[in-house]
Tab-separated table of C-alpha atoms in Angstrom:
chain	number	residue	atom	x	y	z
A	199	UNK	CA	59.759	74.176	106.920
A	200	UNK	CA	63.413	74.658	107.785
A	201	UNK	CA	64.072	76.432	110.988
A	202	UNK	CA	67.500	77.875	109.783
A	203	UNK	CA	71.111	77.467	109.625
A	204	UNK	CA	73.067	75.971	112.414
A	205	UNK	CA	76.391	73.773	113.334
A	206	UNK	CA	77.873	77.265	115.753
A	207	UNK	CA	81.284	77.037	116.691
A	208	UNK	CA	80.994	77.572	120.174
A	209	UNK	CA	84.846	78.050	120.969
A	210	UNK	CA	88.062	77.008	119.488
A	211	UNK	CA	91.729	76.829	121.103
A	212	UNK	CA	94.466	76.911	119.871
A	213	UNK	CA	97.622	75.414	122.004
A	214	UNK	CA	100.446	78.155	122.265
A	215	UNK	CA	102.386	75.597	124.458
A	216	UNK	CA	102.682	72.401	125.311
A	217	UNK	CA	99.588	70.761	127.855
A	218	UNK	CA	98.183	68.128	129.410
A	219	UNK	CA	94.747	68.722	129.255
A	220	UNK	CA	91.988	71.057	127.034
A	221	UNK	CA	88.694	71.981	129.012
A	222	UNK	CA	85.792	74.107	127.322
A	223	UNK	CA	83.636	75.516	130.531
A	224	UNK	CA	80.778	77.441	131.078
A	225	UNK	CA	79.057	75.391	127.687
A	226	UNK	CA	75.906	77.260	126.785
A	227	UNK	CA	72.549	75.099	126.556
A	228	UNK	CA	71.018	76.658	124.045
A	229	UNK	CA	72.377	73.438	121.171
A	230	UNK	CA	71.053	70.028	121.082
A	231	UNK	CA	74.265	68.395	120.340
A	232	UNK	CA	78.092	69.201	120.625
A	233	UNK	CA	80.532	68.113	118.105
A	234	UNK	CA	83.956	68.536	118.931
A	235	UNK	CA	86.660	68.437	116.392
A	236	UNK	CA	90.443	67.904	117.476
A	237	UNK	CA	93.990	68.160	115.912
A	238	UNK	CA	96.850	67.837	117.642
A	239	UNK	CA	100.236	66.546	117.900
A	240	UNK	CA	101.467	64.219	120.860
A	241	UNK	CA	105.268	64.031	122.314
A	242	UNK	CA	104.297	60.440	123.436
A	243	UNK	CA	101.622	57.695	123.552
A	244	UNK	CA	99.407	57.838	126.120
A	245	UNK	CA	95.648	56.572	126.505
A	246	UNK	CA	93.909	60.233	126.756
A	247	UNK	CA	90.260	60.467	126.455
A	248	UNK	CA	87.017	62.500	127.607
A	249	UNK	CA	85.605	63.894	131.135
A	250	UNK	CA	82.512	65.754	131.844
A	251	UNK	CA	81.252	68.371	134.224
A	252	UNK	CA	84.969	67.232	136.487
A	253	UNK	CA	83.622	64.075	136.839
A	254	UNK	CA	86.215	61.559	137.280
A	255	UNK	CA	84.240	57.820	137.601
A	256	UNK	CA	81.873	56.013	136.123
A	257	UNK	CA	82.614	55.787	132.688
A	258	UNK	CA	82.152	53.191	130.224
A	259	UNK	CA	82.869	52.580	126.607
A	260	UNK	CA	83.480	50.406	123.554
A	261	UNK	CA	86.336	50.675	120.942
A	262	UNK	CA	86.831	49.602	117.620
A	263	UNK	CA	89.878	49.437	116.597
A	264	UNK	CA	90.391	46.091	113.169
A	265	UNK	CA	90.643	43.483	113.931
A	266	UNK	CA	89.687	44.054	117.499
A	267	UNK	CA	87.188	45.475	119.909
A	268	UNK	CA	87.694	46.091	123.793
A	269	UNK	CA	84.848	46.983	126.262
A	270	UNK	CA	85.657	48.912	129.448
A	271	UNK	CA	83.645	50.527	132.286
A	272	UNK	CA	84.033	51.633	135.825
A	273	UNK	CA	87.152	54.318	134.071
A	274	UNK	CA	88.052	57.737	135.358
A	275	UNK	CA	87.160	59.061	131.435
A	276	UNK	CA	85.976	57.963	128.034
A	277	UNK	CA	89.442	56.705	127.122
A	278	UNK	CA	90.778	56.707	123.392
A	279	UNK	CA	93.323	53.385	123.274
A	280	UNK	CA	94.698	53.597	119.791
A	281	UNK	CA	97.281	55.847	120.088
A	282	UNK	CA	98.214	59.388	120.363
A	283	UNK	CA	100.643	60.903	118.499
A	284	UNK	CA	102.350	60.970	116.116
A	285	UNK	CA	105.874	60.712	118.538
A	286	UNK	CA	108.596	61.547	116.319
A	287	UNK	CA	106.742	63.390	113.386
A	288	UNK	CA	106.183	67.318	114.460
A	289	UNK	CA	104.314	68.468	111.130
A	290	UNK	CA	101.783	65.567	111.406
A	291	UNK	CA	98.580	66.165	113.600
A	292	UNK	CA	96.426	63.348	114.614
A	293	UNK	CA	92.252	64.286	114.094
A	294	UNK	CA	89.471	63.290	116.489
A	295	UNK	CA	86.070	63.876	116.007
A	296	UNK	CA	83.536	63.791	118.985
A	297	UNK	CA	79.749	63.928	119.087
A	298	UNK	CA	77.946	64.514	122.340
A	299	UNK	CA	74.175	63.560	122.048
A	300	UNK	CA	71.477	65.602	124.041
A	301	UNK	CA	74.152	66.953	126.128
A	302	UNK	CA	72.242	69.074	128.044
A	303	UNK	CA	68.673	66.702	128.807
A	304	UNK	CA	68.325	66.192	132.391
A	305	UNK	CA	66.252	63.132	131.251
A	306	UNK	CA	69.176	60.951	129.752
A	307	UNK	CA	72.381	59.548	130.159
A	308	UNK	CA	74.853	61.551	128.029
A	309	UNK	CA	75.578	58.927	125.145
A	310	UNK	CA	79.072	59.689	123.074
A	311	UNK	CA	80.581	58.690	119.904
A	312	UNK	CA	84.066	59.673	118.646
A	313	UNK	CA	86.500	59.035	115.541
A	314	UNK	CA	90.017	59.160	115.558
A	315	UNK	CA	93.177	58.365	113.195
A	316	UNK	CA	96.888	58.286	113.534
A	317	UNK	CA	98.847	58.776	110.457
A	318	UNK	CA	102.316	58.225	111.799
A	319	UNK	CA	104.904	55.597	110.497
A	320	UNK	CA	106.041	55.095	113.466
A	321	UNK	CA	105.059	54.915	117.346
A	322	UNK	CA	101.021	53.280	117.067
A	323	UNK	CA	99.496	54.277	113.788
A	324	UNK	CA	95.915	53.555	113.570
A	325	UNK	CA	92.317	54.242	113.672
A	326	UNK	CA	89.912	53.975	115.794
A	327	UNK	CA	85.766	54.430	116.817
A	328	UNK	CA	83.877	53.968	119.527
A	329	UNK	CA	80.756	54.874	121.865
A	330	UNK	CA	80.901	56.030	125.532
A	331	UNK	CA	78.243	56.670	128.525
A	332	UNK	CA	78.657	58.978	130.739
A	333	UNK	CA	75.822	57.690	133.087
A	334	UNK	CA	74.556	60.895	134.458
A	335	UNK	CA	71.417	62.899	133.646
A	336	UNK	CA	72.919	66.158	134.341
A	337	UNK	CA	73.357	68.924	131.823
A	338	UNK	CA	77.015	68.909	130.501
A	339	UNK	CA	78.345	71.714	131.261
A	340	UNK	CA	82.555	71.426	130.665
A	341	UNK	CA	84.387	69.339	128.471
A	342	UNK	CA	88.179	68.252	129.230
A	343	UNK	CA	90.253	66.401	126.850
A	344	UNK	CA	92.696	64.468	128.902
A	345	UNK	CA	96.243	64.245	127.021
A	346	UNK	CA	96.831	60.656	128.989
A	347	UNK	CA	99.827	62.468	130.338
A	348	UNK	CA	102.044	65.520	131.249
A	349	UNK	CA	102.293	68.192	128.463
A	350	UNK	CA	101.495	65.373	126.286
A	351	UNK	CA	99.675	67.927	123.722
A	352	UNK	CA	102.044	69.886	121.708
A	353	UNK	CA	102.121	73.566	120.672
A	354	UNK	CA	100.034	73.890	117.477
A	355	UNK	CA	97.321	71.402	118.263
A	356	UNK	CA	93.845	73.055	117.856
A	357	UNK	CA	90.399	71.891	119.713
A	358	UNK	CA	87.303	73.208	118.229
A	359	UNK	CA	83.793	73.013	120.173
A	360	UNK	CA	81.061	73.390	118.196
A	361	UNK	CA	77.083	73.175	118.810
A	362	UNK	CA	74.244	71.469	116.768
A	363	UNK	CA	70.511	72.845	117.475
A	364	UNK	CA	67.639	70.618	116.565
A	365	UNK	CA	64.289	72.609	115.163
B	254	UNK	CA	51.646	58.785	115.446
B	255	UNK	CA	49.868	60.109	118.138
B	256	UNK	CA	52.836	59.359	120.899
B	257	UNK	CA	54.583	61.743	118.760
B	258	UNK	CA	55.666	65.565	119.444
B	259	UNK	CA	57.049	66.762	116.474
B	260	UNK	CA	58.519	70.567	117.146
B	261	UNK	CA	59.679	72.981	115.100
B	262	UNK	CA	61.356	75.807	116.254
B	263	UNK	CA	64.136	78.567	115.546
B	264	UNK	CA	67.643	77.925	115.505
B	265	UNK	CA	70.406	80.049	114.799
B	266	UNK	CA	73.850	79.707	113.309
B	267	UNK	CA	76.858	80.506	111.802
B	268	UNK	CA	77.504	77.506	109.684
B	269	UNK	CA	78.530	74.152	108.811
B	270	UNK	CA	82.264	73.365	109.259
B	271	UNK	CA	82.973	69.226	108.483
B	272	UNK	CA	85.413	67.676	109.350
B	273	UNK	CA	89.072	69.382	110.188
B	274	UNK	CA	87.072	72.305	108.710
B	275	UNK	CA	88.697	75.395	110.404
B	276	UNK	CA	86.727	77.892	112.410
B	277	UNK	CA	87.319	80.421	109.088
B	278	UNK	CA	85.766	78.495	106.676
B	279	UNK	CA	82.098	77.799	109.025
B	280	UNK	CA	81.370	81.611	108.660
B	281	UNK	CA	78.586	80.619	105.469
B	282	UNK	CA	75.767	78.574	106.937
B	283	UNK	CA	74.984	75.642	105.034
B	284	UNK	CA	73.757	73.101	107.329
B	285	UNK	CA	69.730	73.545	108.526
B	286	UNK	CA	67.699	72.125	110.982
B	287	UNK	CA	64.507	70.685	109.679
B	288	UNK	CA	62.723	68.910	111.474
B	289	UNK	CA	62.524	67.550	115.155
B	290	UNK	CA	60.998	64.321	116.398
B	291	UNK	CA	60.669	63.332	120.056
B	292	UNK	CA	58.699	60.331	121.249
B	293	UNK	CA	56.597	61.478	124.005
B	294	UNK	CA	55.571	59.306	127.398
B	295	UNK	CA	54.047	56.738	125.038
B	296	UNK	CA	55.979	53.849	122.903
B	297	UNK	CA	56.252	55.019	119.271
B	298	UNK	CA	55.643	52.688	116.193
B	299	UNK	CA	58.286	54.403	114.241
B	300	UNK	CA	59.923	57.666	113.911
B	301	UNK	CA	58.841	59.313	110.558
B	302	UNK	CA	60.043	62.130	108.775
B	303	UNK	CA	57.572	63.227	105.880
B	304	UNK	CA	57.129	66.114	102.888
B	305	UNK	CA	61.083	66.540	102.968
B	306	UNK	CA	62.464	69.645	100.799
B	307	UNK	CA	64.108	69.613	98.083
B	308	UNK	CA	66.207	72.374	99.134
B	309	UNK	CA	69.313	70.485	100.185
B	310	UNK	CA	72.540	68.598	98.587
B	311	UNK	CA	72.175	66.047	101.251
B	312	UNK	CA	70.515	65.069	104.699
B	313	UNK	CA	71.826	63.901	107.889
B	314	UNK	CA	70.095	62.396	110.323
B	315	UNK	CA	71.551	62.608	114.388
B	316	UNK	CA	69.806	61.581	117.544
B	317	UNK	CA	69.625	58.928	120.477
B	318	UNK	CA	67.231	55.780	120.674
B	319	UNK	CA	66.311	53.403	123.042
B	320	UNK	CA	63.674	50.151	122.228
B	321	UNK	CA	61.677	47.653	123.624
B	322	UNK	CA	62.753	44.269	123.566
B	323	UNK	CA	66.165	42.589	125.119
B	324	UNK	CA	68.572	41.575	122.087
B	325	UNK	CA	71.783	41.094	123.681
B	326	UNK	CA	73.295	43.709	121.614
B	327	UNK	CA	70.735	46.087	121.704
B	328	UNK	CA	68.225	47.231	119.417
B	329	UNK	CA	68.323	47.432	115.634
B	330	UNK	CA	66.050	49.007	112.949
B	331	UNK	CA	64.893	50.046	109.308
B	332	UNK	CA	64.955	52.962	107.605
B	333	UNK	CA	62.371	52.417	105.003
B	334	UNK	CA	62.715	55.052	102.154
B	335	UNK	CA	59.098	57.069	100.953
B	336	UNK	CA	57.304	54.482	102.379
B	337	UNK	CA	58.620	51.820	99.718
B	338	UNK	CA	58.201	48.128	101.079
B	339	UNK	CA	60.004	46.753	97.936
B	340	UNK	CA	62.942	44.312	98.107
B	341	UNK	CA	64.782	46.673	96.491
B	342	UNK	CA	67.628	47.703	99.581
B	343	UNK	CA	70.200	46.416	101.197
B	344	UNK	CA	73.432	47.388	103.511
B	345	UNK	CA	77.344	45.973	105.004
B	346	UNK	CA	78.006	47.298	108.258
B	347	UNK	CA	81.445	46.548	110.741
B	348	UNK	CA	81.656	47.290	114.225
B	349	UNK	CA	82.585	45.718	117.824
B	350	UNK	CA	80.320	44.938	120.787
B	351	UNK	CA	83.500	44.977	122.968
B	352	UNK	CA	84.233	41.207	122.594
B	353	UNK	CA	84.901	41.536	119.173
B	354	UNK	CA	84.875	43.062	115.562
B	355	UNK	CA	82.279	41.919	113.247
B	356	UNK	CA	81.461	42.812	109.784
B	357	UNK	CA	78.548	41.440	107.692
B	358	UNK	CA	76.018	42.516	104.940
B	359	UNK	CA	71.686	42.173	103.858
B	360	UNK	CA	71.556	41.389	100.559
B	361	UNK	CA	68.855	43.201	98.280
B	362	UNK	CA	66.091	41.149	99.149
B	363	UNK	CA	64.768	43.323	102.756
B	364	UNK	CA	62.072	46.247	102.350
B	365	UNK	CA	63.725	48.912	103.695
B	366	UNK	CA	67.330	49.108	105.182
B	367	UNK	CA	68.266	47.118	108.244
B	368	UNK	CA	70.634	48.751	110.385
B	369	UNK	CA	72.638	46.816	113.294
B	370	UNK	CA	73.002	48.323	116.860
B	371	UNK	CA	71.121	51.525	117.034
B	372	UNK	CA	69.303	51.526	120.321
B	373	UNK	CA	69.822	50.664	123.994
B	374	UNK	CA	67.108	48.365	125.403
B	375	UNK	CA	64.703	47.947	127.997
B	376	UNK	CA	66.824	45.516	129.729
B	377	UNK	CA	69.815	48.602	129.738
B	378	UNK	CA	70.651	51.086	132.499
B	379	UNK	CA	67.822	53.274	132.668
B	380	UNK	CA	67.616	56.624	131.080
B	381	UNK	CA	70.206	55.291	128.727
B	382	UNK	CA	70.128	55.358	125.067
B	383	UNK	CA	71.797	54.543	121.604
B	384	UNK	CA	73.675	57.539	119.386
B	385	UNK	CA	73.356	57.922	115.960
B	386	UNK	CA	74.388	59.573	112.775
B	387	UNK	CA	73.252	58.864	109.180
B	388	UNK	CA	74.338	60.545	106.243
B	389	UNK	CA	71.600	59.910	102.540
B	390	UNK	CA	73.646	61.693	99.844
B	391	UNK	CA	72.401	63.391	96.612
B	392	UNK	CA	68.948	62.433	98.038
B	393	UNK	CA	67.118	64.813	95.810
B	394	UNK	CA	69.843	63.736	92.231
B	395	UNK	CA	67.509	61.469	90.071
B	396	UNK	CA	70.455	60.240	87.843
B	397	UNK	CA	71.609	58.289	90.893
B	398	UNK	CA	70.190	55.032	93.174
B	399	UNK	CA	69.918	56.021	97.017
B	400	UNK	CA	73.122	55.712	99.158
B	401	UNK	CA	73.385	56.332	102.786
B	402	UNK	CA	75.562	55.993	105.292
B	403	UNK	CA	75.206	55.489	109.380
B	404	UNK	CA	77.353	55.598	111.733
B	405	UNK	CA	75.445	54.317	115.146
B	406	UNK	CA	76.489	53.168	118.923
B	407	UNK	CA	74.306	51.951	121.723
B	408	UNK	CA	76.820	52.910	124.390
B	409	UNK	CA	74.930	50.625	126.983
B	410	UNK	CA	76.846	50.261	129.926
B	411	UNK	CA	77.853	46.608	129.929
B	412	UNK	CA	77.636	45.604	126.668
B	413	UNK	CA	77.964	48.801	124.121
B	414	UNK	CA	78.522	48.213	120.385
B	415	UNK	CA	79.714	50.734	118.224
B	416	UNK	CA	80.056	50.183	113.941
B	417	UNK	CA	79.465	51.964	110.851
B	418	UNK	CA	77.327	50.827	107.981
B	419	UNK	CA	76.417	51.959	104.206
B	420	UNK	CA	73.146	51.120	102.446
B	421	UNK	CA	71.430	50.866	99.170
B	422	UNK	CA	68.381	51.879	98.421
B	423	UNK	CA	68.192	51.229	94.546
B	424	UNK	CA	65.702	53.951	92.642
B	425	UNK	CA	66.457	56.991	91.704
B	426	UNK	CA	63.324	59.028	93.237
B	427	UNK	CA	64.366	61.907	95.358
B	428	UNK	CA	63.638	60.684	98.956
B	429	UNK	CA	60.612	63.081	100.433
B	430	UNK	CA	60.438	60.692	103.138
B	431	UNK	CA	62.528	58.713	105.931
B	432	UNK	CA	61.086	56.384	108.317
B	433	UNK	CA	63.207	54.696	111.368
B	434	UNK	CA	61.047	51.756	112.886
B	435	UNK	CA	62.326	49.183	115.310
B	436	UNK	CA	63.528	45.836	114.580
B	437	UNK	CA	61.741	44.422	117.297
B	438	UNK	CA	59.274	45.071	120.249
B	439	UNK	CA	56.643	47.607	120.339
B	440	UNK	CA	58.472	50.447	119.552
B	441	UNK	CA	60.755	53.659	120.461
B	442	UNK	CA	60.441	54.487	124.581
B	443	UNK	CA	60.037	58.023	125.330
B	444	UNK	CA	63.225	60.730	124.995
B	445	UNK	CA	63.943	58.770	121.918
B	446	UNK	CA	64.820	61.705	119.426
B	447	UNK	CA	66.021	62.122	115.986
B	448	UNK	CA	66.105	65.565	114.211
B	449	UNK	CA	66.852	65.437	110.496
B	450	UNK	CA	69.708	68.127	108.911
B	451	UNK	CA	70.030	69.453	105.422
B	452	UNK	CA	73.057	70.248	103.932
B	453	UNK	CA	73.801	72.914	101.270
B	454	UNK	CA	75.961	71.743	98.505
């Protein structure tokens, strides 16, 4: 038997001005999952990516990105290499999508997975998947999304957090 | 089944956005928990979801899973489809295991569908475990073969592999049941979890 709708936006933002990073806090346990969904505009490339709970070590992750793949660990976030942006193209918004697994199970490490394309023409089109770890069995309580840079995000980009609860 | 806690519980909601969907348009509720499968302190067989409704456009699968043996790039599975064990699916996946990108396909000659990837392993950093997403459209639509798609990541900490895959199951009998067993080993370690999603059309 179905125990009934779910997929809650939790919180969305909306960027009045420019900024360098996004941070939902105070995330309520009461989901199984988090999926975050992200579109935003970028004044310049930068490698920007995920931290939890202000943690700033640790991390590890794969990326996919044809024809190539790159492994990293021991990073100060769950970085997203293939571009941010588009540079030169205002109207045009690049999307992420994130999913956080069991974020708040104090019995696993928090296991990630995340989606992103870059339309531009110019600058570093592409797109790009991957998984992270963050290797911690702590409930995940805040979410930043580092721009790679200063006031990298521009006005208009919007970050959506939004929770998944299992039956 | 024994190892198996299966839970059902309440769950409330506004709805079911997608993707870019904006926060407007997730006001109807349209995507429904089901039902909840976490393997308990012993090794599980296989993860099984049975008596499905019919109630849906299309299911989704999410959840994390960690297996047995040591494969260097983690553990893979099956999804076998209402318990069929005919040679009648098969699948093309790409990904990267951080080294590089890979791409390959199982022709239609495997009894259920073989998915690359989807677990961490014993040999991992403990307490660590594999993330998953699979998608079985129009699973109910008897004008149309099975199709399904996964998206799946073991995010060990040395060696993760990420890729996507599509699969085949070829009959047209709405799917009442979905089983996820291990490629190799014993079975699923305990925390493993999947919890199965319908989706309104």
């Amino acid at each position: 038997m179905p125990a009934g709708t779910t997929y809650t936006t939790i919180e969305s933002q909306t960027l009045a001005s420019t900024a360098s990073t996004v941070t939902f806090s105070s995330i309520p346990s009461t989901y199984t999952d988090l999926r975050l969904v992200c579109s935003f505009n970028s004044s310049a490339y930068a490698v920007g990516g995920l931290q939890f709970n202000g943690v700033t070590s640790g991390y590890s992750a794969t990326l996919v990105y044809a024809p190539s793949s790159t492994r990293v660990t021991g990073q100060g976030k769950i970085p997203f290499q293939q571009g941010y942006g588009p540079i030169t193209e205002a109207s045009a918004f690049q999307i992420c999508t994130v999913d956080i697994f069991s974020y708040k199970s104090t019995s696993v490490n928090k296991a990630v997975q995340w989606q992103t394309g870059n339309p531009t023409t110019t600058g570093y089109p592409g797109n790009e998947w991957g998984c992270g770890l963050f290797p911690s069995t702590a409930a995940i309580t805040s979410v930043t999304i580092d721009s790679g840079g200063t006031n990298i995000f521009q006005s208009g980009s919007t970050f959506s957090l939004y929770g998944i609860a299992a039956a | 089944m024994s190892p198996i806690v299966s839970t059902l519980a309440g769950a409330s909601a506004r709805g079911y956005g997608g993707l870019g969907a904006s926060v407007a348009s997730a006001a109807v509720g349209a995507y429904e928990s089901i039902a909840t499968v976490t393997v308990g302190a012993s090794t599980a067989a296989s993860i099984a979801f049975t008596s499905i409704p019919s109630t849906y456009q299309h299911l989704q699968i999410r959840g994390i899973l960690r297996g047995t043996p040591t494969y260097p790039d983690g553990e893979y599975g099956f999804v076998r489809i209402n318990g069929d064990a005919s040679s009648i699916y098969s699948a093309t996946y790409q990904g990267g295991n951080g080294t590089v990108a890979f791409s390959g396909a199982f022709g239609g000659t495997t009894s259920s569908w073989v998915i690359s990837q989807i677990g961490t392993t014993n040999g991992d950093l403990a307490n660590t475990f594999g993330g998953n997403i699979w998608d079985f459209l129009d699973y109910k639509d008897t004008n149309k073969n099975r199709t399904m798609r996964g998206w799946l990541a073991n995010g060990r900490q040395t060696t993760g592999t990420a890729g996507l895959a599509a699969g085949s199951y070829r009959s047209t009998s709405a799917i009442t049941s979905i089983e996820v067993l291990p490629g190799g080993g014993s079975g699923w370690l305990q925390y493993s979890t999947l919890a199965l999603y319908g989706i309104k059309g």
